[in-house]
Amino acid sequence: MRRFDSALGLEARRGPVATALKVLVYTAMIVVFTGPLIGLLVSAFGKTLDPTSFTLWPDAFTLTNFVQAADKNVYTYLLNSFVVVGFGLLLQMLVSVFAAYALARKKFRGMTVVMLIMLATMMLPEEIIAIPLSLVLADLPLLNLDLIGTYAGMILPVGAWGFSILVMTEFMKEVPVELEEAARIDGAGELRTFFTIILPLCRPALGVIGVFGFTMIWDQYLLPLIVATEPDMWTLPIALRSLRSDEEVGIGVLLAASLLALLPSIIAFLAFQRQFMRGLTSGAVKG
Amino acid sequence: MAAGSAREGGTGGRHGLTAAPAPTPSPSPAAARTRESAAPAPTGRRPRRARRRGTLIAWAFLAPALVLFLYFKFIPMFEGLRMSFLEVRYAGDRFVGLDNYSRILTDEAFTEAIWHSVVLAVGTTLGSIVLGLLLALLIEGPARYLWFVRTAAFLPVVTTMAVVAEVWRIMYHPADSGMINSILGWAGVAPQPFLASEDSSLLSIMGMSIWRGTPYDMMIFLAGLVGVDRTLYEAAAVDGASTWHRLRHITLPALRPVFWILFTLAAIRGLRVFVEVYVLTNGGPNGSSEVLMTLIYKLGFQKGELGIAAAGGIVLFVATLLLTLLVQVMRRRQAA
């Protein structure tokens, strides 16, 4: 009898027709979903001058576009992106592990409310609050700080990320209580227990929130668009628009910059695939 | 609400994709036992002062998160609500009641933008779900080489939206030498204007969004498919059921929770779409692809109509909320 490991039972079928069909389907999928990205990779190294030379087949190999990119400040934008994602991710992860520790390991009044509030923010798309957020950033209540046009304005808001807190909390709940109590009996303080016992045990979850946080912050568009008022503070994704309309250079510089803006998230995904897939279903909450 | 749907998605994928961090409610028996035996003891024995200290510590650990959430989520949200009733001016804000809202709901530019948002959301959602399911069924299975196909197919999801949009804008080049038009040319199809025409701009944006959304839906479906009981397939085969019957009566019912969660998420994401439209067409040509968010952006940041823009944000929020509630109600009814 045939085995049924899948709904269509495709993997059980053998023979030339079935094999040919499978190869066709898989190839088509790979071409359709990676084609545009490979096109970008190839074209960025080509002598592209007009939009129509975007191609999957290389005509030449040249680094001209990347050299010209320097004149157009592309590497400054790239650096800005790295600054924002670096500090933003650090802040987000720290804030999340601290909050998760309280939510997972402590019992206190108001815990359910805090949890609900954090979940609620995950249902609130940041686009909706873009306009009032820009006003709040321009004049932080009580502190009277103006964060528009500062790196802090792009970094601080990404620190509040419900998804990371949620994933971390669920993971921390699984860490056995005995370990914590043993540490306490040995005289370790609260922070010490947290940093030497709990956090090292949460390394897999740190990987999950790290790689998701990275892709999320790298992909930020509206926030830097609002905050970075001066061109020299632009992050790479929002700089692409001005590169496109720059008539001094061809489309090649745009392609080179696009490739640079694309690579970090792809590298992060390929390097941390397992964590990424693991967080995917829990990430479905946020999407 | 969100947690409920996450949990269902999580249970579906428990075997393969999701491991520990997924919010699945069932911890391992061992972990549950240790917590039950150990947790109540200290709270019962500990004096009140120690417990109060514990509470203080908990709030101290929560403080950074609460401050950031307050400043960058809650205050903006309440500010947005307040502003939506005001005419924001330099000289001083003026209370205008529901004027901003009535302007949004009667203004033609707004009603058109809302309509475009809905069309884009529905089209993208349905397209991605149908294609995602189809592809998931095609590449489901334990074969080793399939991981490569899955990884490659998943790349669009992790790529930066602004870059994806630039790439597609180039591929959509309307001349017959444009990339997609060249490919269409091989099949004998005449060159299409894509983003350049009022008739096809919204559809072209939808095409790109489906391309980017399909792999995500496919992965969630694959996770759900892992949870389908294989013995049911065997039993169906013994009874002589066809592949279609097996799909219709075993696989699709088992995937129902996945459908609901994908539908909610995709629809919400579709309504608030911004970057795609902003980069590809910026609402053009002639407003044919203007969506709610691009209109709000233009009103708020370019025309300084902050009150109306804020009201637009609130309308979007209410729509999102209603949609989520609607899906939940429908799901409950179907489950009952």
Coordinates of C-alpha atoms in Angstrom, one line a residue:
Chain A
M1 CA 0.0 0.0 0.0
R2 CA 1.1 3.6 -0.7
R3 CA 2.2 5.6 2.3
F4 CA 0.5 9.0 2.9
D5 CA 2.9 11.4 4.5
S6 CA 1.3 14.4 2.8
A7 CA -2.1 15.5 1.7
L8 CA -1.4 15.1 -2.0
G9 CA 0.8 12.1 -1.6
L10 CA 3.3 13.6 -4.0
E11 CA 6.5 12.6 -2.4
A12 CA 5.4 8.9 -2.7
R13 CA 5.0 9.0 -6.4
R14 CA 8.0 7.8 -8.5
G15 CA 8.7 7.5 -12.2
P16 CA 9.9 9.9 -14.9
V17 CA 6.7 11.9 -15.2
A18 CA 6.3 12.5 -11.5
T19 CA 10.0 13.5 -11.2
A20 CA 9.8 15.8 -14.1
L21 CA 6.8 17.5 -12.6
K22 CA 8.4 17.9 -9.3
V23 CA 11.5 19.4 -10.7
L24 CA 9.4 21.8 -12.8
V25 CA 7.4 22.9 -9.8
Y26 CA 10.4 23.4 -7.5
T27 CA 12.4 25.2 -10.2
A28 CA 9.5 27.5 -11.0
M29 CA 9.1 28.3 -7.3
I30 CA 12.8 29.1 -6.9
V31 CA 12.9 31.3 -10.0
V32 CA 9.7 33.2 -9.2
F33 CA 10.7 34.0 -5.6
T34 CA 14.4 34.5 -5.9
G35 CA 14.5 35.8 -9.5
P36 CA 13.9 39.5 -8.6
L37 CA 16.6 39.3 -5.9
I38 CA 19.1 37.5 -8.2
G39 CA 18.3 40.1 -10.8
L40 CA 19.2 42.8 -8.3
L41 CA 22.4 41.0 -7.5
V42 CA 23.4 40.6 -11.1
S43 CA 22.4 44.1 -12.2
A44 CA 24.1 45.9 -9.4
F45 CA 27.4 44.6 -10.8
G46 CA 26.5 45.4 -14.4
K47 CA 27.0 48.6 -16.5
T48 CA 23.4 49.5 -16.0
L49 CA 22.5 52.9 -17.2
D50 CA 18.7 52.8 -17.7
P51 CA 16.0 50.9 -15.9
T52 CA 15.5 48.5 -18.8
S53 CA 18.8 46.8 -18.4
F54 CA 17.7 45.1 -15.1
T55 CA 18.4 41.5 -16.0
L56 CA 19.0 38.0 -14.7
W57 CA 21.9 37.6 -17.2
P58 CA 25.1 39.5 -16.5
D59 CA 26.4 41.6 -19.3
A60 CA 29.6 42.7 -17.6
F61 CA 31.1 42.7 -14.2
T62 CA 32.1 46.0 -12.8
L63 CA 32.3 47.7 -9.4
T64 CA 31.6 51.1 -10.9
N65 CA 28.2 51.4 -9.2
F66 CA 29.7 50.7 -5.8
V67 CA 32.5 53.2 -6.3
Q68 CA 30.0 55.9 -7.5
A69 CA 27.8 55.0 -4.5
A70 CA 30.5 56.6 -2.3
D71 CA 30.0 60.0 -4.0
K72 CA 26.3 59.8 -3.3
N73 CA 26.8 59.1 0.5
V74 CA 25.5 55.6 0.2
Y75 CA 28.0 54.3 2.8
T76 CA 27.0 57.1 5.2
Y77 CA 23.4 55.9 4.9
L78 CA 24.5 52.3 5.4
L79 CA 26.4 53.4 8.5
N80 CA 23.3 55.2 9.8
S81 CA 21.3 52.1 9.3
F82 CA 23.9 50.1 11.3
V83 CA 23.9 52.6 14.1
V84 CA 20.1 52.5 14.4
V85 CA 19.8 48.8 14.1
G86 CA 22.7 48.2 16.5
F87 CA 21.6 50.4 19.4
G88 CA 17.9 49.8 18.7
L89 CA 18.4 46.0 18.8
L90 CA 20.5 46.2 22.0
L91 CA 17.9 48.4 23.7
Q92 CA 15.0 46.2 22.5
M93 CA 16.6 43.0 23.7
L94 CA 17.6 44.5 27.1
V95 CA 14.2 46.0 27.7
S96 CA 12.5 42.7 26.7
V97 CA 14.5 40.4 28.8
F98 CA 14.1 42.6 31.9
A99 CA 10.3 42.9 31.4
A100 CA 10.0 39.2 30.6
Y101 CA 11.9 38.3 33.8
A102 CA 9.3 40.2 35.9
L103 CA 6.4 38.7 34.0
A104 CA 7.6 35.1 34.0
R105 CA 9.4 34.8 37.3
K106 CA 7.6 37.2 39.7
K107 CA 4.1 37.3 41.0
F108 CA 2.6 40.7 41.6
R109 CA -0.6 42.6 41.5
G110 CA -1.3 44.1 38.1
M111 CA 0.6 41.5 36.2
T112 CA -2.3 40.5 34.0
V113 CA -3.0 44.1 33.2
V114 CA 0.6 44.7 32.1
M115 CA 0.6 41.5 30.0
L116 CA -2.7 42.6 28.3
I117 CA -1.3 46.1 27.6
M118 CA 1.7 44.7 25.9
L119 CA -0.4 42.3 23.9
A120 CA -2.7 45.2 22.9
T121 CA 0.2 47.2 21.4
M122 CA 1.0 44.3 19.1
M123 CA -2.5 44.8 17.6
L124 CA -1.8 48.5 17.1
P125 CA 0.0 49.0 13.9
E126 CA 2.7 51.7 14.2
E127 CA 1.5 53.4 11.0
I128 CA -1.7 54.4 12.8
I129 CA 0.1 56.5 15.4
A130 CA 2.7 57.9 13.0
I131 CA 1.3 61.5 13.0
P132 CA 0.9 61.9 16.8
L133 CA 4.2 60.0 17.4
S134 CA 6.0 62.6 15.4
L135 CA 4.6 65.3 17.6
V136 CA 5.4 63.4 20.8
L137 CA 9.0 62.9 19.5
A138 CA 9.3 66.6 18.8
D139 CA 8.4 67.4 22.4
L140 CA 8.6 64.5 24.9
P141 CA 6.0 65.1 27.7
L142 CA 7.6 66.1 31.0
L143 CA 11.1 65.8 29.6
N144 CA 10.7 68.5 27.0
L145 CA 13.2 66.9 24.7
D146 CA 13.1 67.3 20.9
L147 CA 14.1 64.0 19.3
I148 CA 13.3 64.9 15.8
G149 CA 16.6 64.9 13.8
T150 CA 18.4 62.8 16.3
Y151 CA 19.5 59.2 16.3
A152 CA 17.8 58.7 19.6
G153 CA 14.5 59.5 17.9
M154 CA 15.0 56.6 15.6
I155 CA 16.4 54.3 18.3
L156 CA 14.2 54.7 21.4
P157 CA 10.8 53.9 19.8
V158 CA 11.9 50.5 18.5
G159 CA 12.8 49.6 22.1
A160 CA 9.1 49.0 22.9
W161 CA 8.3 45.7 21.0
G162 CA 5.6 43.5 22.4
F163 CA 6.6 40.5 20.4
S164 CA 10.0 40.1 22.0
I165 CA 8.6 40.4 25.5
L166 CA 6.0 37.8 24.7
V167 CA 8.4 35.3 23.3
M168 CA 10.9 35.8 26.0
T169 CA 8.3 35.5 28.8
E170 CA 7.0 32.2 27.5
F171 CA 10.5 30.9 27.3
M172 CA 11.5 32.0 30.7
K173 CA 8.5 30.3 32.3
E174 CA 10.1 27.0 31.4
V175 CA 13.3 27.6 33.3
P176 CA 13.2 25.4 36.5
V177 CA 12.6 27.3 39.7
E178 CA 15.2 25.2 41.5
L179 CA 18.1 26.8 39.7
E180 CA 17.0 30.2 40.8
E181 CA 16.5 29.1 44.4
A182 CA 19.9 27.4 44.6
A183 CA 21.5 30.6 43.4
R184 CA 19.6 32.6 46.0
I185 CA 20.6 30.2 48.8
D186 CA 24.2 30.7 47.6
G187 CA 23.7 34.4 48.3
A188 CA 23.3 35.7 44.8
G189 CA 21.4 38.9 44.4
E190 CA 18.6 39.6 42.1
L191 CA 20.6 41.0 39.2
R192 CA 23.3 38.4 39.6
T193 CA 20.8 35.6 39.5
F194 CA 19.2 37.2 36.4
F195 CA 22.5 37.6 34.5
T196 CA 24.3 34.4 35.5
I197 CA 21.5 31.9 35.8
I198 CA 18.4 32.9 33.9
L199 CA 19.8 34.8 30.9
P200 CA 22.4 32.1 29.8
L201 CA 19.6 29.5 29.8
C202 CA 17.5 31.7 27.5
R203 CA 20.1 31.8 24.7
P204 CA 17.8 30.1 22.1
A205 CA 15.1 32.6 22.8
L206 CA 17.6 35.4 22.6
G207 CA 18.4 34.2 19.1
V208 CA 14.8 34.3 18.2
I209 CA 14.1 37.8 19.4
G210 CA 17.5 39.0 18.1
V211 CA 17.0 37.9 14.5
F212 CA 13.4 39.0 14.4
G213 CA 14.3 42.3 16.0
F214 CA 17.1 42.8 13.5
T215 CA 14.9 42.3 10.5
M216 CA 12.2 44.4 11.9
I217 CA 14.4 47.4 12.8
W218 CA 16.3 47.1 9.5
D219 CA 13.0 47.3 7.6
Q220 CA 11.8 50.4 9.5
Y221 CA 10.7 53.0 7.0
L222 CA 8.1 55.4 8.4
L223 CA 10.0 56.2 11.6
P224 CA 13.3 57.3 10.0
L225 CA 11.3 59.1 7.4
I226 CA 9.7 61.2 10.2
V227 CA 12.7 61.6 12.4
A228 CA 15.6 62.0 9.9
T229 CA 15.0 65.5 8.7
E230 CA 18.5 66.1 7.4
P231 CA 19.7 63.9 4.5
D232 CA 22.9 63.0 6.3
M233 CA 20.9 61.2 8.9
W234 CA 18.9 59.1 6.5
T235 CA 19.0 55.3 6.8
L236 CA 19.6 53.4 3.6
P237 CA 16.0 52.2 2.9
I238 CA 14.7 55.8 2.9
A239 CA 17.7 57.1 1.0
L240 CA 16.8 54.9 -2.0
R241 CA 14.0 57.2 -3.1
S242 CA 16.3 60.2 -3.6
L243 CA 18.9 58.0 -5.3
R244 CA 16.3 57.0 -7.8
S245 CA 15.5 60.5 -8.8
D246 CA 19.2 61.6 -8.9
E247 CA 19.9 62.4 -12.5
E248 CA 23.6 62.7 -12.2
V249 CA 24.1 59.0 -12.0
G250 CA 22.3 56.1 -13.8
I251 CA 20.2 53.5 -12.1
G252 CA 23.3 51.6 -11.2
V253 CA 24.0 53.4 -8.0
L254 CA 20.4 52.8 -6.9
L255 CA 20.9 49.1 -7.6
A256 CA 24.1 49.0 -5.7
A257 CA 22.5 50.8 -2.7
S258 CA 19.5 48.5 -2.9
L259 CA 21.8 45.5 -2.8
L260 CA 23.6 46.9 0.3
A261 CA 20.2 47.5 2.0
L262 CA 19.1 44.0 1.2
L263 CA 22.1 41.9 2.2
P264 CA 22.2 42.3 6.0
S265 CA 18.6 41.0 6.5
I266 CA 19.3 38.1 4.1
I267 CA 22.5 37.2 5.8
A268 CA 20.8 37.4 9.2
F269 CA 18.0 35.1 8.0
L270 CA 20.4 32.6 6.4
A271 CA 22.6 32.5 9.5
F272 CA 19.8 32.2 12.0
Q273 CA 17.3 30.2 10.0
R274 CA 16.5 27.8 12.7
Q275 CA 15.7 30.5 15.2
F276 CA 13.7 32.4 12.5
M277 CA 11.5 29.4 11.7
R278 CA 11.1 28.8 15.4
G279 CA 9.8 32.2 16.1
L280 CA 7.7 32.3 13.0
T281 CA 4.5 30.8 14.4
S282 CA 4.8 32.8 17.6
G283 CA 5.6 35.8 15.4
A284 CA 2.3 35.3 13.6
V285 CA 0.7 37.3 16.4
K286 CA 2.4 40.4 15.1
G287 CA 3.0 39.5 11.5
Chain B
M1 CA -7.5 37.9 21.4
A2 CA -4.2 37.9 19.8
A3 CA -2.9 35.3 22.2
G4 CA -5.8 33.0 21.3
S5 CA -5.0 33.0 17.7
A6 CA -1.3 32.6 18.3
R7 CA -1.9 29.6 20.4
E8 CA -3.8 27.9 17.7
G9 CA -1.2 28.6 15.1
G10 CA 1.4 27.4 17.6
T11 CA -0.2 24.1 18.4
G12 CA -0.5 23.4 14.7
G13 CA 3.2 23.7 14.3
R14 CA 4.3 22.1 17.5
H15 CA 6.0 19.2 15.8
G16 CA 8.3 20.9 13.4
L17 CA 8.7 24.6 13.2
T18 CA 7.8 25.8 16.7
A19 CA 9.8 24.7 19.6
A20 CA 10.0 26.1 23.1
P21 CA 9.4 29.8 22.7
A22 CA 6.0 29.4 20.9
P23 CA 3.2 30.4 23.3
T24 CA 1.8 26.9 23.4
P25 CA 0.0 26.3 26.6
S26 CA 1.2 22.8 27.3
P27 CA 4.7 22.7 29.0
S28 CA 6.4 19.5 29.5
P29 CA 5.0 17.4 32.3
A30 CA 8.3 17.6 34.2
A31 CA 8.3 21.4 34.1
A32 CA 4.7 21.6 35.2
R33 CA 5.4 19.3 38.1
T34 CA 8.4 21.3 39.4
R35 CA 6.5 24.5 39.3
E36 CA 3.5 23.2 41.1
S37 CA 5.6 21.7 43.9
A38 CA 8.0 24.5 44.3
A39 CA 6.1 27.7 43.5
P40 CA 3.4 27.9 46.3
A41 CA 5.8 27.0 49.1
P42 CA 7.9 30.2 49.2
T43 CA 4.9 32.5 48.8
G44 CA 3.2 30.8 51.8
R45 CA 6.3 30.9 54.0
R46 CA 7.7 34.2 53.0
P47 CA 6.8 37.2 55.3
R48 CA 4.9 40.0 53.9
R49 CA 7.8 42.4 53.7
A50 CA 9.7 40.0 51.5
R51 CA 6.8 39.7 49.2
R52 CA 6.4 43.5 49.0
R53 CA 10.1 43.6 48.1
G54 CA 9.5 41.1 45.4
T55 CA 6.7 43.2 43.9
L56 CA 9.0 46.2 44.0
I57 CA 11.7 44.3 42.1
A58 CA 9.2 43.1 39.5
W59 CA 8.2 46.7 38.8
A60 CA 11.8 47.8 38.7
F61 CA 12.5 45.2 36.0
L62 CA 9.4 46.3 34.1
A63 CA 10.1 50.0 34.3
P64 CA 12.2 50.4 31.2
A65 CA 9.6 48.7 29.1
L66 CA 6.8 50.6 30.6
V67 CA 8.5 53.9 30.1
L68 CA 9.1 53.2 26.4
F69 CA 5.6 51.8 25.8
L70 CA 4.2 54.9 27.5
Y71 CA 6.1 57.4 25.5
F72 CA 6.1 55.8 22.1
K73 CA 2.8 53.8 22.1
F74 CA 0.3 55.0 24.6
I75 CA 0.9 58.8 24.7
P76 CA 0.9 59.0 20.9
M77 CA -2.3 57.0 20.8
F78 CA -4.1 59.2 23.2
E79 CA -2.6 62.3 21.5
G80 CA -4.0 61.0 18.2
L81 CA -7.4 60.6 19.7
R82 CA -7.3 64.1 21.2
M83 CA -6.0 65.6 18.0
S84 CA -8.7 64.0 15.9
F85 CA -11.2 66.4 17.5
L86 CA -9.1 69.5 17.0
E87 CA -8.0 71.8 14.2
V88 CA -4.3 71.9 15.0
R89 CA -2.9 75.4 14.4
Y90 CA 0.1 77.3 15.5
A91 CA -1.9 80.0 17.1
G92 CA -3.7 77.5 19.3
D93 CA -5.8 74.4 18.7
R94 CA -9.5 74.8 18.1
F95 CA -12.0 72.2 19.1
V96 CA -14.0 71.1 16.1
G97 CA -15.9 68.1 17.5
L98 CA -16.5 65.5 14.8
D99 CA -15.8 67.8 11.9
N100 CA -12.6 65.9 11.0
Y101 CA -14.4 62.6 10.9
S102 CA -17.3 63.9 8.9
R103 CA -14.8 65.4 6.4
I104 CA -13.0 62.1 6.0
L105 CA -16.2 60.1 5.5
T106 CA -17.6 62.6 2.9
D107 CA -14.4 63.8 1.2
E108 CA -14.1 62.0 -2.2
A109 CA -10.3 61.6 -1.9
F110 CA -10.7 59.9 1.4
T111 CA -13.5 57.5 0.4
E112 CA -11.5 56.6 -2.7
A113 CA -8.4 55.9 -0.6
I114 CA -10.4 53.8 1.8
W115 CA -11.9 51.9 -1.1
H116 CA -8.4 51.3 -2.6
S117 CA -7.1 50.1 0.8
V118 CA -9.9 47.6 1.1
V119 CA -9.4 46.3 -2.4
L120 CA -5.7 46.0 -1.9
A121 CA -6.1 44.3 1.4
V122 CA -8.7 41.8 0.2
G123 CA -6.8 41.0 -3.1
T124 CA -3.5 40.6 -1.4
T125 CA -4.9 38.5 1.4
L126 CA -6.8 36.1 -0.8
G127 CA -4.0 35.9 -3.4
S128 CA -1.4 35.1 -0.8
I129 CA -3.5 32.6 1.1
V130 CA -4.6 30.6 -2.0
L131 CA -1.2 30.6 -3.6
G132 CA 0.5 29.9 -0.2
L133 CA -1.8 26.9 0.4
L134 CA -1.2 25.5 -3.0
L135 CA 2.5 25.8 -2.7
A136 CA 2.5 24.4 0.8
L137 CA 0.6 21.3 -0.5
L138 CA 3.0 20.9 -3.4
I139 CA 6.2 21.1 -1.3
E140 CA 4.9 19.4 1.8
G141 CA 6.8 16.2 2.7
P142 CA 9.8 15.0 4.5
A143 CA 12.2 15.0 1.5
R144 CA 15.6 16.3 2.3
Y145 CA 16.1 18.5 -0.7
L146 CA 12.9 20.4 0.0
W147 CA 14.5 22.5 2.7
F148 CA 16.4 24.3 -0.1
V149 CA 13.2 25.1 -2.0
R150 CA 11.6 26.3 1.2
T151 CA 14.5 28.5 2.2
A152 CA 14.8 30.0 -1.3
A153 CA 11.1 30.6 -1.5
F154 CA 11.0 32.3 1.9
L155 CA 13.6 35.0 0.9
P156 CA 11.0 37.6 -0.2
V157 CA 9.6 37.7 3.3
V158 CA 12.8 38.7 5.1
T159 CA 13.9 41.3 2.5
T160 CA 13.6 45.0 3.1
M161 CA 10.3 46.3 1.9
A162 CA 11.8 49.5 0.4
V163 CA 14.3 47.4 -1.6
V164 CA 11.6 45.0 -2.8
A165 CA 9.5 47.9 -4.0
E166 CA 12.4 49.5 -5.9
V167 CA 13.2 46.2 -7.6
W168 CA 9.6 45.7 -8.6
R169 CA 9.3 49.3 -9.8
I170 CA 12.2 48.6 -12.2
M171 CA 10.8 45.3 -13.2
Y172 CA 7.4 46.9 -14.0
H173 CA 9.1 49.4 -16.4
P174 CA 6.3 50.1 -18.8
A175 CA 8.3 50.0 -22.1
D176 CA 8.5 46.8 -24.0
S177 CA 12.1 46.4 -22.9
G178 CA 11.0 46.3 -19.2
M179 CA 11.8 43.0 -17.5
I180 CA 8.3 41.7 -17.0
N181 CA 7.2 43.0 -20.3
S182 CA 10.1 41.2 -22.0
I183 CA 9.0 38.0 -20.3
L184 CA 5.4 38.6 -21.3
G185 CA 6.7 39.3 -24.8
W186 CA 8.0 35.7 -25.1
A187 CA 4.5 34.5 -24.4
G188 CA 3.1 36.8 -27.1
V189 CA 1.5 39.2 -24.7
A190 CA 1.6 42.9 -25.6
P191 CA 3.5 45.3 -23.3
Q192 CA 1.5 46.4 -20.3
P193 CA 1.8 49.9 -18.6
F194 CA 1.6 48.4 -15.1
L195 CA 2.3 51.2 -12.6
A196 CA 2.0 53.9 -15.3
S197 CA -1.7 53.4 -15.9
E198 CA -4.7 54.3 -13.7
D199 CA -6.3 51.0 -14.6
S200 CA -3.5 48.8 -13.5
S201 CA -1.5 50.6 -10.8
L202 CA -3.4 49.1 -7.9
L203 CA -3.3 45.6 -9.5
S204 CA 0.4 45.9 -10.0
I205 CA 1.0 46.8 -6.4
M206 CA -1.2 43.9 -5.4
G207 CA 1.0 41.6 -7.6
M208 CA 4.1 42.6 -5.7
S209 CA 2.4 42.2 -2.3
I210 CA 1.2 38.8 -3.2
W211 CA 4.7 37.8 -4.3
R212 CA 6.0 38.9 -0.9
G213 CA 3.1 37.6 1.2
T214 CA 2.8 34.1 -0.4
P215 CA 5.9 32.5 1.1
Y216 CA 5.0 33.6 4.6
D217 CA 1.5 32.1 4.3
M218 CA 3.1 29.0 2.8
M219 CA 5.4 28.5 5.8
I220 CA 2.5 28.9 8.3
F221 CA 0.5 26.4 6.2
L222 CA 3.4 24.0 6.2
A223 CA 3.6 24.3 10.0
G224 CA -0.1 23.5 10.2
L225 CA 0.2 20.6 7.8
V226 CA 2.7 18.9 10.2
G227 CA 0.0 18.7 12.8
V228 CA -2.5 16.8 10.5
D229 CA -3.1 13.3 11.8
R230 CA -1.4 10.9 9.3
T231 CA -3.5 7.9 10.3
L232 CA -6.5 9.6 8.9
Y233 CA -4.9 9.6 5.5
E234 CA -4.2 5.9 5.8
A235 CA -7.8 5.2 6.9
A236 CA -9.1 7.3 4.0
A237 CA -6.9 5.4 1.6
V238 CA -8.3 2.1 2.9
D239 CA -11.8 3.4 2.3
G240 CA -10.9 4.3 -1.2
A241 CA -11.1 8.0 -0.9
S242 CA -9.6 10.1 -3.7
T243 CA -6.9 12.7 -3.2
W244 CA -9.5 15.4 -3.6
H245 CA -11.7 13.8 -0.9
R246 CA -8.8 13.5 1.4
L247 CA -7.9 17.1 0.9
R248 CA -11.5 18.3 1.3
H249 CA -12.4 16.3 4.4
I250 CA -9.2 15.8 6.3
T251 CA -6.6 18.4 5.4
L252 CA -8.6 21.6 5.0
P253 CA -10.6 21.1 8.2
A254 CA -7.4 20.5 10.1
L255 CA -6.0 23.8 8.7
R256 CA -9.0 25.9 9.7
P257 CA -7.3 27.6 12.6
V258 CA -4.4 28.5 10.3
F259 CA -6.8 30.1 7.8
W260 CA -8.3 32.2 10.5
I261 CA -5.1 33.6 11.8
L262 CA -3.6 34.2 8.4
F263 CA -6.8 35.9 7.3
T264 CA -6.8 38.3 10.3
L265 CA -3.2 39.1 10.1
A266 CA -3.1 39.6 6.3
A267 CA -6.2 41.8 6.3
I268 CA -4.9 44.0 9.0
R269 CA -1.5 44.3 7.3
G270 CA -3.2 45.0 4.0
L271 CA -5.3 47.9 5.5
R272 CA -2.3 49.7 6.9
V273 CA -0.1 49.3 3.8
F274 CA 2.2 52.3 3.3
V275 CA 5.8 51.6 2.1
E276 CA 4.7 49.6 -1.0
V277 CA 2.5 52.3 -2.3
Y278 CA 4.7 55.2 -1.3
V279 CA 7.7 53.7 -3.1
L280 CA 6.0 52.2 -6.2
T281 CA 3.5 54.9 -7.2
N282 CA 3.1 57.4 -4.3
G283 CA -0.6 57.1 -4.9
G284 CA -0.5 57.9 -8.6
P285 CA -1.1 58.1 -11.4
N286 CA -3.9 60.6 -10.8
G287 CA -4.7 59.1 -7.3
S288 CA -5.6 55.7 -8.8
S289 CA -3.5 53.9 -6.1
E290 CA -3.8 56.3 -3.2
V291 CA -4.5 54.3 0.0
L292 CA -5.5 55.5 3.4
M293 CA -2.0 55.6 4.8
T294 CA -0.4 57.5 1.9
L295 CA -3.2 60.0 2.1
I296 CA -2.8 60.4 5.9
Y297 CA 1.0 60.9 5.4
K298 CA 0.5 63.6 2.8
L299 CA -2.1 65.4 4.8
G300 CA -0.1 65.2 8.0
F301 CA 3.4 65.9 6.9
Q302 CA 3.1 67.8 3.7
K303 CA -0.1 69.8 4.2
G304 CA 0.1 70.2 7.9
E305 CA -3.6 69.1 8.4
L306 CA -2.7 67.2 11.6
G307 CA -6.2 67.0 13.0
I308 CA -7.6 65.4 9.9
A309 CA -4.6 63.1 9.6
A310 CA -5.0 62.0 13.2
A311 CA -8.7 61.3 12.6
G312 CA -7.7 59.2 9.6
G313 CA -5.5 57.2 11.9
I314 CA -8.3 56.6 14.3
V315 CA -10.6 55.5 11.4
L316 CA -7.9 53.0 10.4
F317 CA -7.6 51.8 14.0
V318 CA -11.4 51.3 14.3
A319 CA -11.5 49.5 11.0
T320 CA -8.7 47.2 12.2
L321 CA -10.4 46.6 15.5
L322 CA -13.8 45.8 13.8
L323 CA -12.2 43.5 11.3
T324 CA -10.4 41.6 14.1
L325 CA -13.6 41.3 16.1
L326 CA -15.6 40.2 13.1
V327 CA -13.1 37.4 12.3
Q328 CA -13.2 36.3 16.0
V329 CA -17.0 36.2 16.0
M330 CA -17.1 34.3 12.7
R331 CA -14.6 31.8 14.1
R332 CA -16.5 31.2 17.3
R333 CA -19.7 30.7 15.4
Q334 CA -18.1 28.2 13.1
A335 CA -16.3 26.3 15.9
A336 CA -19.6 26.1 17.9

